[in-house]
Each structure stands twice: as C-alpha cells, then as structure tokens.
Amino acid sequence: MSKLIRWVLYFAIAASFLAARILTIDLGFFQLSLFRMAVLLLPVLVIMYLCAAKRNPLCLFPKGKRNFYSVCFMVAWFLYALISLAWTPDVSNGIRILYFLGAGTLCIVLFSTFFDKKEYFPILFRCMLVMIILQNLIGWYEIIFRNYHFLSEFNQTYYSSASRRIPIAMMGNPNDYALLMLFGVFIGYICYQCRRAKWEGIVSLFAAFSCCIHLLMSGSRACLLGLAMAAAMYAILLFKPSPKLLAALAGIAVGAALLLPDIRESLLSLLDFDFRPGHLNSVAVRLNLIRNGFCFLVQTGGFGTGVGGIEHSMLSAPYPTDGILNMHNWWMEIAAEFGILIFIGYLIFFCKLFVDLFHSVRTSNEPMIRAISMGLLFCMTGFLISGISPSSVMPLEWLWVFWAVTVAFQGLLASDSSRPPFYKQWIQRKKPSKSQT
C-alpha cells in the first residue's frame, strides 16, 4: 500500500505543474484537475494504509526528526484557517483558499511520511524537471509563434500584440511563470548534480539555461532580484568571503548593474512612486496594498481577516489600489489574512528550514545530500524577494508540492549528520576553556 501511495504522489508532482489547464472536468463550482483527483484519492489510500497496518494516525508526524516542527506548523496553520471561516468576510473564497492550504498540508505530511530515504529524492526532482521542461517548450512555442493556447481570448490578443515576446505557458501570467523559471534554474542544478548518465547532465544544464532565458524575458523584477540573491548565496557558499570582501563585491555588483541601461531603469523604477488618485503606478499600488494589510491587522486585533478575506476587505480599504484586490506580497498576505501568530510561526518554519539546509551544506559528507541542500537553499534565498512577484502564491499547486519535497528532505537530514548545527559550533568555540578560566 505504501508503494501505491508513493506512485500517486509521483503522479501528483507531475499533475501539479499542469495548473488545471488541461484534462479537467468542469463541475461548475470546481475545476477537477488531475492534481485535485490525486489530492482527493490520497486520504482514502492513507486511511486504508493505516487500517491495514493497524497504525495510529500520529505515526504520520515525524517525531524526533528535524521536520517535526514544519509538519506540525502546517497542520496548525490549516486548523487555524478552518476556524477563521467563522469571521472571514468572504466564506466562499475562504473555502477556495482552504483547499489550497489543505492540499499543501496534506502533501507535506504525506511526502514527509512516505519519502524517508535519500534514494527517493533524485526521482522526485527529475519528475519536477520533466514538467518544467514541458513548460519551457510551451514557452518557446509562444515566443516564436506568439500563439497562446492557455490564456483567455482577451489576454491572448494582448500578449500576441505586445512589443516584447513574453512566455507564459500554463502559469496564467508572466509573474507566476517567472517564479517557476526561477525555481527551475536550481531544480536543473540539483538534477545535474544527481545525474546518473552524461545525457541527464546535459539535459539538466540545458533546462536550467532555458529557464534563465525565460526568466529574463518575463521581465519580472522581483524574480530577477531573487536570481541575483541566489547567485550571491552561491558565491558565499563557494568562496566563503570575509564580511569586508562581501561588502566590496556587493558594491561592485550594484555599480555594474547601474551601468547597464536596462537593469538601471528596472531598478530605478522601484523608487518611482506616484500616489495621485487615478495615476497610481505599480509600485504605489503595492505599497498601498501593504499599508492596507497593516490596517486589517489593527482592525482585527492581530487575528487577520480570516482565510480568503483579504480581497473582500480591500474593497473598503482606506488606501486606494486602483481595483487591485490581491495582496501581491506573500509575507504580508500571511500576516494580514491569518494574523500575527501564524505569521511568526511561518517565519520560524522558514528560518528553521533555511538553517537546517545551510547546516547540511556545511557539514554533510555525502555529495548528493550536499547538492540537494544547496539547490533548495538557492530556491529559498530567491523566494525571499520573488514571493512578492505573483498576486498570490497560495493557488500555485506546484509550489506546495515543492515545499512538500523540501520539508520531506529536511526530515532526512536528521540521520545524515551527527555534528551539531554550525551556530552551536560557533558558540562552543567562543566559550573559554577550563584552562583559560
């Protein structure tokens, strides 16, 4: 039974990248995609597995492993969201958001339970890479022929006649596609490092290079900054520069970027604010969305608007947003919608995951574990800023699957190295020895 569940999870990985664009059943209130079929099937299979093995459901929680907090937090987040339906101003949208959060939580719990050996992870990342290559091929088709099959008629007309050739594939808009391409660069890196044959390495490198080109063509400033941050993290891990050298290199990078006209204009546009009613530019709109988010937090006493409540609350918000209702900032979206406690819990979840991967890069003696840790660390570094690029990352099913694989890998790290985390080693070095005292 556990083998069958793993095969369904493999299928869920591939299906999550299709974004309900093909092979769906329209139920009126719900688009039943291949991924959603897998999500509905998995609880049934898990119940059968638990009954057949006569195991307690608590066995699904990885007690004693590094990902124990991650799994528990996701379950707590889902339960809080479920309770917040009691005060959300938009119950129907709340149920919709609850599905995405529930699907992500289910994947995180099950991936952490059934992928508990390092041999599984190269397969998981290869599944992702195959689907990313598919999205790349669709993107190249759109670039060459300017023909968009997965957009509404209005958007097809707009992007077909736009001055720039912008790839979108099945992601719905350039920002969502850019985020996928950013992660695709480093998933390609992981697959290259975990290659079994020469041709796999070549395909992985070409896929990563293609993702990089598509990311540049998307024009997403946040994702491009995320790529630069990930590249900086790679340089830090590879060369381990001193703080002074790091500051000097950062200054040189900023200076070089300002000398390039396209990059300079893109960066300076981030400082272009226009708050005049009816003339709001994109930067001003995003700032007003954040200001409204803080207002929602104050109005709700720190509990948040409730699941799915941001868009409805934005209709009567104090600061104008020119009809834009989504938060366009993942970090602020969590705080404004789910409150301070969940936001702090998410920060701990993210930071602990980051630290565990960083510790693995510094201490692991296994090349595969170290390579996967580095690739995931680059994705997390880029996500710090690229998470504000899409209107919301909550509906991105492929991203929930990615986090599920990452959290499952976090649990594997517990048995990979017995050395204490790097920050504990640093504290121990700072303590004076008995002979010194």
JSON list of N, CA and C in Angstrom, two decimals, residues 178-252:
[
{"chain": "A", "resi": 178, "resn": "ALA", "atom": "N", "xyz": [7.51, 33.41, -14.21]},
{"chain": "A", "resi": 178, "resn": "ALA", "atom": "CA", "xyz": [8.87, 33.79, -13.81]},
{"chain": "A", "resi": 178, "resn": "ALA", "atom": "C", "xyz": [9.28, 33.09, -12.52]},
{"chain": "A", "resi": 179, "resn": "LEU", "atom": "N", "xyz": [8.35, 32.96, -11.57]},
{"chain": "A", "resi": 179, "resn": "LEU", "atom": "CA", "xyz": [8.66, 32.27, -10.32]},
{"chain": "A", "resi": 179, "resn": "LEU", "atom": "C", "xyz": [8.99, 30.80, -10.58]},
{"chain": "A", "resi": 180, "resn": "LEU", "atom": "N", "xyz": [8.23, 30.16, -11.48]},
{"chain": "A", "resi": 180, "resn": "LEU", "atom": "CA", "xyz": [8.52, 28.78, -11.84]},
{"chain": "A", "resi": 180, "resn": "LEU", "atom": "C", "xyz": [9.89, 28.66, -12.49]},
{"chain": "A", "resi": 181, "resn": "MET", "atom": "N", "xyz": [10.23, 29.61, -13.36]},
{"chain": "A", "resi": 181, "resn": "MET", "atom": "CA", "xyz": [11.53, 29.56, -14.04]},
{"chain": "A", "resi": 181, "resn": "MET", "atom": "C", "xyz": [12.67, 29.77, -13.05]},
{"chain": "A", "resi": 182, "resn": "LEU", "atom": "N", "xyz": [12.46, 30.64, -12.05]},
{"chain": "A", "resi": 182, "resn": "LEU", "atom": "CA", "xyz": [13.49, 30.84, -11.03]},
{"chain": "A", "resi": 182, "resn": "LEU", "atom": "C", "xyz": [13.79, 29.54, -10.30]},
{"chain": "A", "resi": 183, "resn": "PHE", "atom": "N", "xyz": [12.75, 28.84, -9.87]},
{"chain": "A", "resi": 183, "resn": "PHE", "atom": "CA", "xyz": [12.95, 27.56, -9.19]},
{"chain": "A", "resi": 183, "resn": "PHE", "atom": "C", "xyz": [13.49, 26.52, -10.17]},
{"chain": "A", "resi": 184, "resn": "GLY", "atom": "N", "xyz": [13.08, 26.62, -11.44]},
{"chain": "A", "resi": 184, "resn": "GLY", "atom": "CA", "xyz": [13.54, 25.67, -12.44]},
{"chain": "A", "resi": 184, "resn": "GLY", "atom": "C", "xyz": [15.04, 25.71, -12.65]},
{"chain": "A", "resi": 185, "resn": "VAL", "atom": "N", "xyz": [15.64, 26.90, -12.52]},
{"chain": "A", "resi": 185, "resn": "VAL", "atom": "CA", "xyz": [17.10, 27.01, -12.66]},
{"chain": "A", "resi": 185, "resn": "VAL", "atom": "C", "xyz": [17.79, 26.10, -11.65]},
{"chain": "A", "resi": 186, "resn": "PHE", "atom": "N", "xyz": [17.32, 26.11, -10.42]},
{"chain": "A", "resi": 186, "resn": "PHE", "atom": "CA", "xyz": [18.02, 25.38, -9.35]},
{"chain": "A", "resi": 186, "resn": "PHE", "atom": "C", "xyz": [17.57, 23.93, -9.25]},
{"chain": "A", "resi": 187, "resn": "ILE", "atom": "N", "xyz": [16.36, 23.63, -9.73]},
{"chain": "A", "resi": 187, "resn": "ILE", "atom": "CA", "xyz": [15.98, 22.23, -9.84]},
{"chain": "A", "resi": 187, "resn": "ILE", "atom": "C", "xyz": [16.82, 21.56, -10.93]},
{"chain": "A", "resi": 188, "resn": "GLY", "atom": "N", "xyz": [17.10, 22.31, -12.01]},
{"chain": "A", "resi": 188, "resn": "GLY", "atom": "CA", "xyz": [18.02, 21.81, -13.02]},
{"chain": "A", "resi": 188, "resn": "GLY", "atom": "C", "xyz": [19.42, 21.58, -12.46]},
{"chain": "A", "resi": 189, "resn": "TYR", "atom": "N", "xyz": [19.84, 22.47, -11.56]},
{"chain": "A", "resi": 189, "resn": "TYR", "atom": "CA", "xyz": [21.15, 22.30, -10.90]},
{"chain": "A", "resi": 189, "resn": "TYR", "atom": "C", "xyz": [21.17, 21.03, -10.06]},
{"chain": "A", "resi": 190, "resn": "ILE", "atom": "N", "xyz": [20.10, 20.80, -9.31]},
{"chain": "A", "resi": 190, "resn": "ILE", "atom": "CA", "xyz": [20.03, 19.59, -8.47]},
{"chain": "A", "resi": 190, "resn": "ILE", "atom": "C", "xyz": [20.09, 18.33, -9.34]},
{"chain": "A", "resi": 191, "resn": "CYS", "atom": "N", "xyz": [19.31, 18.32, -10.42]},
{"chain": "A", "resi": 191, "resn": "CYS", "atom": "CA", "xyz": [19.28, 17.15, -11.30]},
{"chain": "A", "resi": 191, "resn": "CYS", "atom": "C", "xyz": [20.63, 16.93, -11.98]},
{"chain": "A", "resi": 192, "resn": "TYR", "atom": "N", "xyz": [21.33, 18.02, -12.28]},
{"chain": "A", "resi": 192, "resn": "TYR", "atom": "CA", "xyz": [22.67, 17.87, -12.87]},
{"chain": "A", "resi": 192, "resn": "TYR", "atom": "C", "xyz": [23.62, 17.22, -11.87]},
{"chain": "A", "resi": 193, "resn": "GLN", "atom": "N", "xyz": [23.57, 17.66, -10.62]},
{"chain": "A", "resi": 193, "resn": "GLN", "atom": "CA", "xyz": [24.45, 17.11, -9.60]},
{"chain": "A", "resi": 193, "resn": "GLN", "atom": "C", "xyz": [24.10, 15.66, -9.27]},
{"chain": "A", "resi": 194, "resn": "CYS", "atom": "N", "xyz": [22.83, 15.29, -9.46]},
{"chain": "A", "resi": 194, "resn": "CYS", "atom": "CA", "xyz": [22.39, 13.92, -9.14]},
{"chain": "A", "resi": 194, "resn": "CYS", "atom": "C", "xyz": [22.29, 13.04, -10.39]},
{"chain": "A", "resi": 195, "resn": "ARG", "atom": "N", "xyz": [22.93, 13.44, -11.46]},
{"chain": "A", "resi": 195, "resn": "ARG", "atom": "CA", "xyz": [22.82, 12.73, -12.74]},
{"chain": "A", "resi": 195, "resn": "ARG", "atom": "C", "xyz": [23.37, 11.32, -12.64]},
{"chain": "A", "resi": 196, "resn": "ARG", "atom": "N", "xyz": [22.74, 10.41, -13.38]},
{"chain": "A", "resi": 196, "resn": "ARG", "atom": "CA", "xyz": [23.21, 9.03, -13.45]},
{"chain": "A", "resi": 196, "resn": "ARG", "atom": "C", "xyz": [23.96, 8.76, -14.75]},
{"chain": "A", "resi": 197, "resn": "ALA", "atom": "N", "xyz": [23.70, 9.56, -15.76]},
{"chain": "A", "resi": 197, "resn": "ALA", "atom": "CA", "xyz": [24.34, 9.40, -17.05]},
{"chain": "A", "resi": 197, "resn": "ALA", "atom": "C", "xyz": [24.69, 10.77, -17.62]},
{"chain": "A", "resi": 198, "resn": "LYS", "atom": "N", "xyz": [25.58, 10.79, -18.60]},
{"chain": "A", "resi": 198, "resn": "LYS", "atom": "CA", "xyz": [26.03, 12.05, -19.17]},
{"chain": "A", "resi": 198, "resn": "LYS", "atom": "C", "xyz": [24.88, 12.83, -19.81]},
{"chain": "A", "resi": 199, "resn": "TRP", "atom": "N", "xyz": [23.98, 12.11, -20.49]},
{"chain": "A", "resi": 199, "resn": "TRP", "atom": "CA", "xyz": [22.89, 12.80, -21.18]},
{"chain": "A", "resi": 199, "resn": "TRP", "atom": "C", "xyz": [21.95, 13.48, -20.18]},
{"chain": "A", "resi": 200, "resn": "GLU", "atom": "N", "xyz": [21.79, 12.90, -19.00]},
{"chain": "A", "resi": 200, "resn": "GLU", "atom": "CA", "xyz": [20.95, 13.53, -17.98]},
{"chain": "A", "resi": 200, "resn": "GLU", "atom": "C", "xyz": [21.55, 14.86, -17.54]},
{"chain": "A", "resi": 201, "resn": "GLY", "atom": "N", "xyz": [22.87, 14.89, -17.40]},
{"chain": "A", "resi": 201, "resn": "GLY", "atom": "CA", "xyz": [23.53, 16.14, -17.03]},
{"chain": "A", "resi": 201, "resn": "GLY", "atom": "C", "xyz": [23.37, 17.19, -18.11]},
{"chain": "A", "resi": 202, "resn": "ILE", "atom": "N", "xyz": [23.48, 16.79, -19.38]},
{"chain": "A", "resi": 202, "resn": "ILE", "atom": "CA", "xyz": [23.33, 17.75, -20.48]},
{"chain": "A", "resi": 202, "resn": "ILE", "atom": "C", "xyz": [21.92, 18.31, -20.51]},
{"chain": "A", "resi": 203, "resn": "VAL", "atom": "N", "xyz": [20.93, 17.44, -20.38]},
{"chain": "A", "resi": 203, "resn": "VAL", "atom": "CA", "xyz": [19.53, 17.88, -20.38]},
{"chain": "A", "resi": 203, "resn": "VAL", "atom": "C", "xyz": [19.26, 18.83, -19.22]},
{"chain": "A", "resi": 204, "resn": "SER", "atom": "N", "xyz": [19.79, 18.51, -18.04]},
{"chain": "A", "resi": 204, "resn": "SER", "atom": "CA", "xyz": [19.57, 19.34, -16.86]},
{"chain": "A", "resi": 204, "resn": "SER", "atom": "C", "xyz": [20.17, 20.73, -17.05]},
{"chain": "A", "resi": 205, "resn": "LEU", "atom": "N", "xyz": [21.39, 20.79, -17.62]},
{"chain": "A", "resi": 205, "resn": "LEU", "atom": "CA", "xyz": [22.03, 22.09, -17.85]},
{"chain": "A", "resi": 205, "resn": "LEU", "atom": "C", "xyz": [21.28, 22.92, -18.88]},
{"chain": "A", "resi": 206, "resn": "PHE", "atom": "N", "xyz": [20.82, 22.28, -19.96]},
{"chain": "A", "resi": 206, "resn": "PHE", "atom": "CA", "xyz": [20.05, 22.99, -20.98]},
{"chain": "A", "resi": 206, "resn": "PHE", "atom": "C", "xyz": [18.74, 23.50, -20.39]},
{"chain": "A", "resi": 207, "resn": "ALA", "atom": "N", "xyz": [18.10, 22.69, -19.55]},
{"chain": "A", "resi": 207, "resn": "ALA", "atom": "CA", "xyz": [16.84, 23.11, -18.93]},
{"chain": "A", "resi": 207, "resn": "ALA", "atom": "C", "xyz": [17.07, 24.32, -18.02]},
{"chain": "A", "resi": 208, "resn": "ALA", "atom": "N", "xyz": [18.14, 24.28, -17.21]},
{"chain": "A", "resi": 208, "resn": "ALA", "atom": "CA", "xyz": [18.45, 25.40, -16.32]},
{"chain": "A", "resi": 208, "resn": "ALA", "atom": "C", "xyz": [18.75, 26.66, -17.13]},
{"chain": "A", "resi": 209, "resn": "PHE", "atom": "N", "xyz": [19.50, 26.51, -18.22]},
{"chain": "A", "resi": 209, "resn": "PHE", "atom": "CA", "xyz": [19.83, 27.66, -19.07]},
{"chain": "A", "resi": 209, "resn": "PHE", "atom": "C", "xyz": [18.58, 28.23, -19.73]},
{"chain": "A", "resi": 210, "resn": "SER", "atom": "N", "xyz": [17.69, 27.35, -20.19]},
{"chain": "A", "resi": 210, "resn": "SER", "atom": "CA", "xyz": [16.44, 27.79, -20.80]},
{"chain": "A", "resi": 210, "resn": "SER", "atom": "C", "xyz": [15.57, 28.54, -19.79]},
{"chain": "A", "resi": 211, "resn": "CYS", "atom": "N", "xyz": [15.52, 28.02, -18.56]},
{"chain": "A", "resi": 211, "resn": "CYS", "atom": "CA", "xyz": [14.74, 28.70, -17.51]},
{"chain": "A", "resi": 211, "resn": "CYS", "atom": "C", "xyz": [15.29, 30.09, -17.25]},
{"chain": "A", "resi": 212, "resn": "CYS", "atom": "N", "xyz": [16.60, 30.22, -17.27]},
{"chain": "A", "resi": 212, "resn": "CYS", "atom": "CA", "xyz": [17.24, 31.52, -17.04]},
{"chain": "A", "resi": 212, "resn": "CYS", "atom": "C", "xyz": [16.86, 32.51, -18.14]},
{"chain": "A", "resi": 213, "resn": "ILE", "atom": "N", "xyz": [16.86, 32.06, -19.38]},
{"chain": "A", "resi": 213, "resn": "ILE", "atom": "CA", "xyz": [16.49, 32.92, -20.50]},
{"chain": "A", "resi": 213, "resn": "ILE", "atom": "C", "xyz": [15.02, 33.35, -20.39]},
{"chain": "A", "resi": 214, "resn": "HIS", "atom": "N", "xyz": [14.16, 32.41, -20.09]},
{"chain": "A", "resi": 214, "resn": "HIS", "atom": "CA", "xyz": [12.73, 32.72, -19.95]},
{"chain": "A", "resi": 214, "resn": "HIS", "atom": "C", "xyz": [12.48, 33.66, -18.77]},
{"chain": "A", "resi": 215, "resn": "LEU", "atom": "N", "xyz": [13.25, 33.51, -17.71]},
{"chain": "A", "resi": 215, "resn": "LEU", "atom": "CA", "xyz": [13.13, 34.42, -16.58]},
{"chain": "A", "resi": 215, "resn": "LEU", "atom": "C", "xyz": [13.48, 35.84, -16.99]},
{"chain": "A", "resi": 216, "resn": "LEU", "atom": "N", "xyz": [14.54, 36.00, -17.76]},
{"chain": "A", "resi": 216, "resn": "LEU", "atom": "CA", "xyz": [14.92, 37.33, -18.25]},
{"chain": "A", "resi": 216, "resn": "LEU", "atom": "C", "xyz": [13.85, 37.91, -19.17]},
{"chain": "A", "resi": 217, "resn": "MET", "atom": "N", "xyz": [13.26, 37.06, -20.02]},
{"chain": "A", "resi": 217, "resn": "MET", "atom": "CA", "xyz": [12.25, 37.54, -20.96]},
{"chain": "A", "resi": 217, "resn": "MET", "atom": "C", "xyz": [10.93, 37.87, -20.28]},
{"chain": "A", "resi": 218, "resn": "SER", "atom": "N", "xyz": [10.69, 37.30, -19.11]},
{"chain": "A", "resi": 218, "resn": "SER", "atom": "CA", "xyz": [9.44, 37.59, -18.40]},
{"chain": "A", "resi": 218, "resn": "SER", "atom": "C", "xyz": [9.40, 39.03, -17.89]},
{"chain": "A", "resi": 219, "resn": "GLY", "atom": "N", "xyz": [10.58, 39.60, -17.60]},
{"chain": "A", "resi": 219, "resn": "GLY", "atom": "CA", "xyz": [10.64, 40.97, -17.11]},
{"chain": "A", "resi": 219, "resn": "GLY", "atom": "C", "xyz": [10.22, 41.13, -15.66]},
{"chain": "A", "resi": 220, "resn": "SER", "atom": "N", "xyz": [10.11, 40.04, -14.90]},
{"chain": "A", "resi": 220, "resn": "SER", "atom": "CA", "xyz": [9.71, 40.14, -13.50]},
{"chain": "A", "resi": 220, "resn": "SER", "atom": "C", "xyz": [10.87, 40.65, -12.67]},
{"chain": "A", "resi": 221, "resn": "ARG", "atom": "N", "xyz": [10.76, 41.87, -12.15]},
{"chain": "A", "resi": 221, "resn": "ARG", "atom": "CA", "xyz": [11.87, 42.47, -11.40]},
{"chain": "A", "resi": 221, "resn": "ARG", "atom": "C", "xyz": [12.15, 41.71, -10.12]},
{"chain": "A", "resi": 222, "resn": "ALA", "atom": "N", "xyz": [11.10, 41.30, -9.41]},
{"chain": "A", "resi": 222, "resn": "ALA", "atom": "CA", "xyz": [11.30, 40.60, -8.14]},
{"chain": "A", "resi": 222, "resn": "ALA", "atom": "C", "xyz": [12.01, 39.26, -8.36]},
{"chain": "A", "resi": 223, "resn": "CYS", "atom": "N", "xyz": [11.63, 38.54, -9.41]},
{"chain": "A", "resi": 223, "resn": "CYS", "atom": "CA", "xyz": [12.26, 37.24, -9.67]},
{"chain": "A", "resi": 223, "resn": "CYS", "atom": "C", "xyz": [13.70, 37.41, -10.15]},
{"chain": "A", "resi": 224, "resn": "LEU", "atom": "N", "xyz": [13.98, 38.47, -10.90]},
{"chain": "A", "resi": 224, "resn": "LEU", "atom": "CA", "xyz": [15.35, 38.74, -11.31]},
{"chain": "A", "resi": 224, "resn": "LEU", "atom": "C", "xyz": [16.22, 39.09, -10.11]},
{"chain": "A", "resi": 225, "resn": "LEU", "atom": "N", "xyz": [15.67, 39.86, -9.17]},
{"chain": "A", "resi": 225, "resn": "LEU", "atom": "CA", "xyz": [16.39, 40.15, -7.94]},
{"chain": "A", "resi": 225, "resn": "LEU", "atom": "C", "xyz": [16.58, 38.87, -7.12]},
{"chain": "A", "resi": 226, "resn": "GLY", "atom": "N", "xyz": [15.57, 38.00, -7.14]},
{"chain": "A", "resi": 226, "resn": "GLY", "atom": "CA", "xyz": [15.69, 36.72, -6.45]},
{"chain": "A", "resi": 226, "resn": "GLY", "atom": "C", "xyz": [16.81, 35.88, -7.05]},
{"chain": "A", "resi": 227, "resn": "LEU", "atom": "N", "xyz": [16.94, 35.89, -8.37]},
{"chain": "A", "resi": 227, "resn": "LEU", "atom": "CA", "xyz": [18.02, 35.15, -9.03]},
{"chain": "A", "resi": 227, "resn": "LEU", "atom": "C", "xyz": [19.39, 35.72, -8.62]},
{"chain": "A", "resi": 228, "resn": "ALA", "atom": "N", "xyz": [19.47, 37.05, -8.55]},
{"chain": "A", "resi": 228, "resn": "ALA", "atom": "CA", "xyz": [20.73, 37.68, -8.13]},
{"chain": "A", "resi": 228, "resn": "ALA", "atom": "C", "xyz": [21.06, 37.33, -6.69]},
{"chain": "A", "resi": 229, "resn": "MET", "atom": "N", "xyz": [20.06, 37.29, -5.81]},
{"chain": "A", "resi": 229, "resn": "MET", "atom": "CA", "xyz": [20.29, 36.92, -4.41]},
{"chain": "A", "resi": 229, "resn": "MET", "atom": "C", "xyz": [20.75, 35.47, -4.30]},
{"chain": "A", "resi": 230, "resn": "ALA", "atom": "N", "xyz": [20.15, 34.59, -5.09]},
{"chain": "A", "resi": 230, "resn": "ALA", "atom": "CA", "xyz": [20.56, 33.18, -5.08]},
{"chain": "A", "resi": 230, "resn": "ALA", "atom": "C", "xyz": [21.99, 33.03, -5.58]},
{"chain": "A", "resi": 231, "resn": "ALA", "atom": "N", "xyz": [22.34, 33.81, -6.62]},
{"chain": "A", "resi": 231, "resn": "ALA", "atom": "CA", "xyz": [23.71, 33.77, -7.14]},
{"chain": "A", "resi": 231, "resn": "ALA", "atom": "C", "xyz": [24.70, 34.26, -6.08]},
{"chain": "A", "resi": 232, "resn": "ALA", "atom": "N", "xyz": [24.28, 35.28, -5.32]},
{"chain": "A", "resi": 232, "resn": "ALA", "atom": "CA", "xyz": [25.14, 35.78, -4.23]},
{"chain": "A", "resi": 232, "resn": "ALA", "atom": "C", "xyz": [25.32, 34.71, -3.15]},
{"chain": "A", "resi": 233, "resn": "MET", "atom": "N", "xyz": [24.25, 33.99, -2.84]},
{"chain": "A", "resi": 233, "resn": "MET", "atom": "CA", "xyz": [24.35, 32.91, -1.86]},
{"chain": "A", "resi": 233, "resn": "MET", "atom": "C", "xyz": [25.31, 31.82, -2.35]},
{"chain": "A", "resi": 234, "resn": "TYR", "atom": "N", "xyz": [25.26, 31.53, -3.64]},
{"chain": "A", "resi": 234, "resn": "TYR", "atom": "CA", "xyz": [26.17, 30.53, -4.21]},
{"chain": "A", "resi": 234, "resn": "TYR", "atom": "C", "xyz": [27.62, 30.98, -4.05]},
{"chain": "A", "resi": 235, "resn": "ALA", "atom": "N", "xyz": [27.87, 32.27, -4.31]},
{"chain": "A", "resi": 235, "resn": "ALA", "atom": "CA", "xyz": [29.23, 32.80, -4.18]},
{"chain": "A", "resi": 235, "resn": "ALA", "atom": "C", "xyz": [29.71, 32.74, -2.73]},
{"chain": "A", "resi": 236, "resn": "ILE", "atom": "N", "xyz": [28.80, 33.01, -1.79]},
{"chain": "A", "resi": 236, "resn": "ILE", "atom": "CA", "xyz": [29.16, 32.96, -0.37]},
{"chain": "A", "resi": 236, "resn": "ILE", "atom": "C", "xyz": [29.52, 31.53, 0.04]},
{"chain": "A", "resi": 237, "resn": "LEU", "atom": "N", "xyz": [28.71, 30.57, -0.39]},
{"chain": "A", "resi": 237, "resn": "LEU", "atom": "CA", "xyz": [28.97, 29.17, -0.02]},
{"chain": "A", "resi": 237, "resn": "LEU", "atom": "C", "xyz": [30.23, 28.63, -0.69]},
{"chain": "A", "resi": 238, "resn": "LEU", "atom": "N", "xyz": [30.49, 29.11, -1.91]},
{"chain": "A", "resi": 238, "resn": "LEU", "atom": "CA", "xyz": [31.62, 28.58, -2.66]},
{"chain": "A", "resi": 238, "resn": "LEU", "atom": "C", "xyz": [32.95, 29.18, -2.21]},
{"chain": "A", "resi": 239, "resn": "PHE", "atom": "N", "xyz": [32.98, 30.53, -2.05]},
{"chain": "A", "resi": 239, "resn": "PHE", "atom": "CA", "xyz": [34.24, 31.22, -1.78]},
{"chain": "A", "resi": 239, "resn": "PHE", "atom": "C", "xyz": [34.42, 31.60, -0.30]},
{"chain": "A", "resi": 240, "resn": "LYS", "atom": "N", "xyz": [33.31, 31.60, 0.47]},
{"chain": "A", "resi": 240, "resn": "LYS", "atom": "CA", "xyz": [33.35, 31.95, 1.89]},
{"chain": "A", "resi": 240, "resn": "LYS", "atom": "C", "xyz": [34.11, 33.25, 2.13]},
{"chain": "A", "resi": 241, "resn": "PRO", "atom": "N", "xyz": [33.68, 34.36, 1.50]},
{"chain": "A", "resi": 241, "resn": "PRO", "atom": "CA", "xyz": [34.42, 35.62, 1.63]},
{"chain": "A", "resi": 241, "resn": "PRO", "atom": "C", "xyz": [34.25, 36.23, 3.01]},
{"chain": "A", "resi": 242, "resn": "SER", "atom": "N", "xyz": [35.21, 37.09, 3.37]},
{"chain": "A", "resi": 242, "resn": "SER", "atom": "CA", "xyz": [35.12, 37.83, 4.63]},
{"chain": "A", "resi": 242, "resn": "SER", "atom": "C", "xyz": [34.03, 38.90, 4.50]},
{"chain": "A", "resi": 243, "resn": "PRO", "atom": "N", "xyz": [33.51, 39.41, 5.61]},
{"chain": "A", "resi": 243, "resn": "PRO", "atom": "CA", "xyz": [32.47, 40.45, 5.53]},
{"chain": "A", "resi": 243, "resn": "PRO", "atom": "C", "xyz": [32.91, 41.67, 4.72]},
{"chain": "A", "resi": 244, "resn": "LYS", "atom": "N", "xyz": [34.18, 42.09, 4.86]},
{"chain": "A", "resi": 244, "resn": "LYS", "atom": "CA", "xyz": [34.65, 43.26, 4.12]},
{"chain": "A", "resi": 244, "resn": "LYS", "atom": "C", "xyz": [34.67, 42.99, 2.61]},
{"chain": "A", "resi": 245, "resn": "LEU", "atom": "N", "xyz": [35.17, 41.81, 2.24]},
{"chain": "A", "resi": 245, "resn": "LEU", "atom": "CA", "xyz": [35.19, 41.45, 0.82]},
{"chain": "A", "resi": 245, "resn": "LEU", "atom": "C", "xyz": [33.77, 41.31, 0.28]},
{"chain": "A", "resi": 246, "resn": "LEU", "atom": "N", "xyz": [32.88, 40.77, 1.09]},
{"chain": "A", "resi": 246, "resn": "LEU", "atom": "CA", "xyz": [31.49, 40.61, 0.68]},
{"chain": "A", "resi": 246, "resn": "LEU", "atom": "C", "xyz": [30.84, 41.96, 0.42]},
{"chain": "A", "resi": 247, "resn": "ALA", "atom": "N", "xyz": [31.11, 42.94, 1.29]},
{"chain": "A", "resi": 247, "resn": "ALA", "atom": "CA", "xyz": [30.57, 44.28, 1.12]},
{"chain": "A", "resi": 247, "resn": "ALA", "atom": "C", "xyz": [31.13, 44.94, -0.14]},
{"chain": "A", "resi": 248, "resn": "ALA", "atom": "N", "xyz": [32.44, 44.72, -0.38]},
{"chain": "A", "resi": 248, "resn": "ALA", "atom": "CA", "xyz": [33.07, 45.29, -1.58]},
{"chain": "A", "resi": 248, "resn": "ALA", "atom": "C", "xyz": [32.48, 44.69, -2.84]},
{"chain": "A", "resi": 249, "resn": "LEU", "atom": "N", "xyz": [32.30, 43.37, -2.84]},
{"chain": "A", "resi": 249, "resn": "LEU", "atom": "CA", "xyz": [31.71, 42.71, -4.01]},
{"chain": "A", "resi": 249, "resn": "LEU", "atom": "C", "xyz": [30.28, 43.17, -4.26]},
{"chain": "A", "resi": 250, "resn": "ALA", "atom": "N", "xyz": [29.52, 43.37, -3.17]},
{"chain": "A", "resi": 250, "resn": "ALA", "atom": "CA", "xyz": [28.15, 43.86, -3.31]},
{"chain": "A", "resi": 250, "resn": "ALA", "atom": "C", "xyz": [28.15, 45.25, -3.93]},
{"chain": "A", "resi": 251, "resn": "GLY", "atom": "N", "xyz": [29.07, 46.11, -3.50]},
{"chain": "A", "resi": 251, "resn": "GLY", "atom": "CA", "xyz": [29.17, 47.45, -4.08]},
{"chain": "A", "resi": 251, "resn": "GLY", "atom": "C", "xyz": [29.52, 47.41, -5.55]},
{"chain": "A", "resi": 252, "resn": "ILE", "atom": "N", "xyz": [30.46, 46.53, -5.91]},
{"chain": "A", "resi": 252, "resn": "ILE", "atom": "CA", "xyz": [30.84, 46.39, -7.32]},
{"chain": "A", "resi": 252, "resn": "ILE", "atom": "C", "xyz": [29.66, 45.90, -8.15]}
]
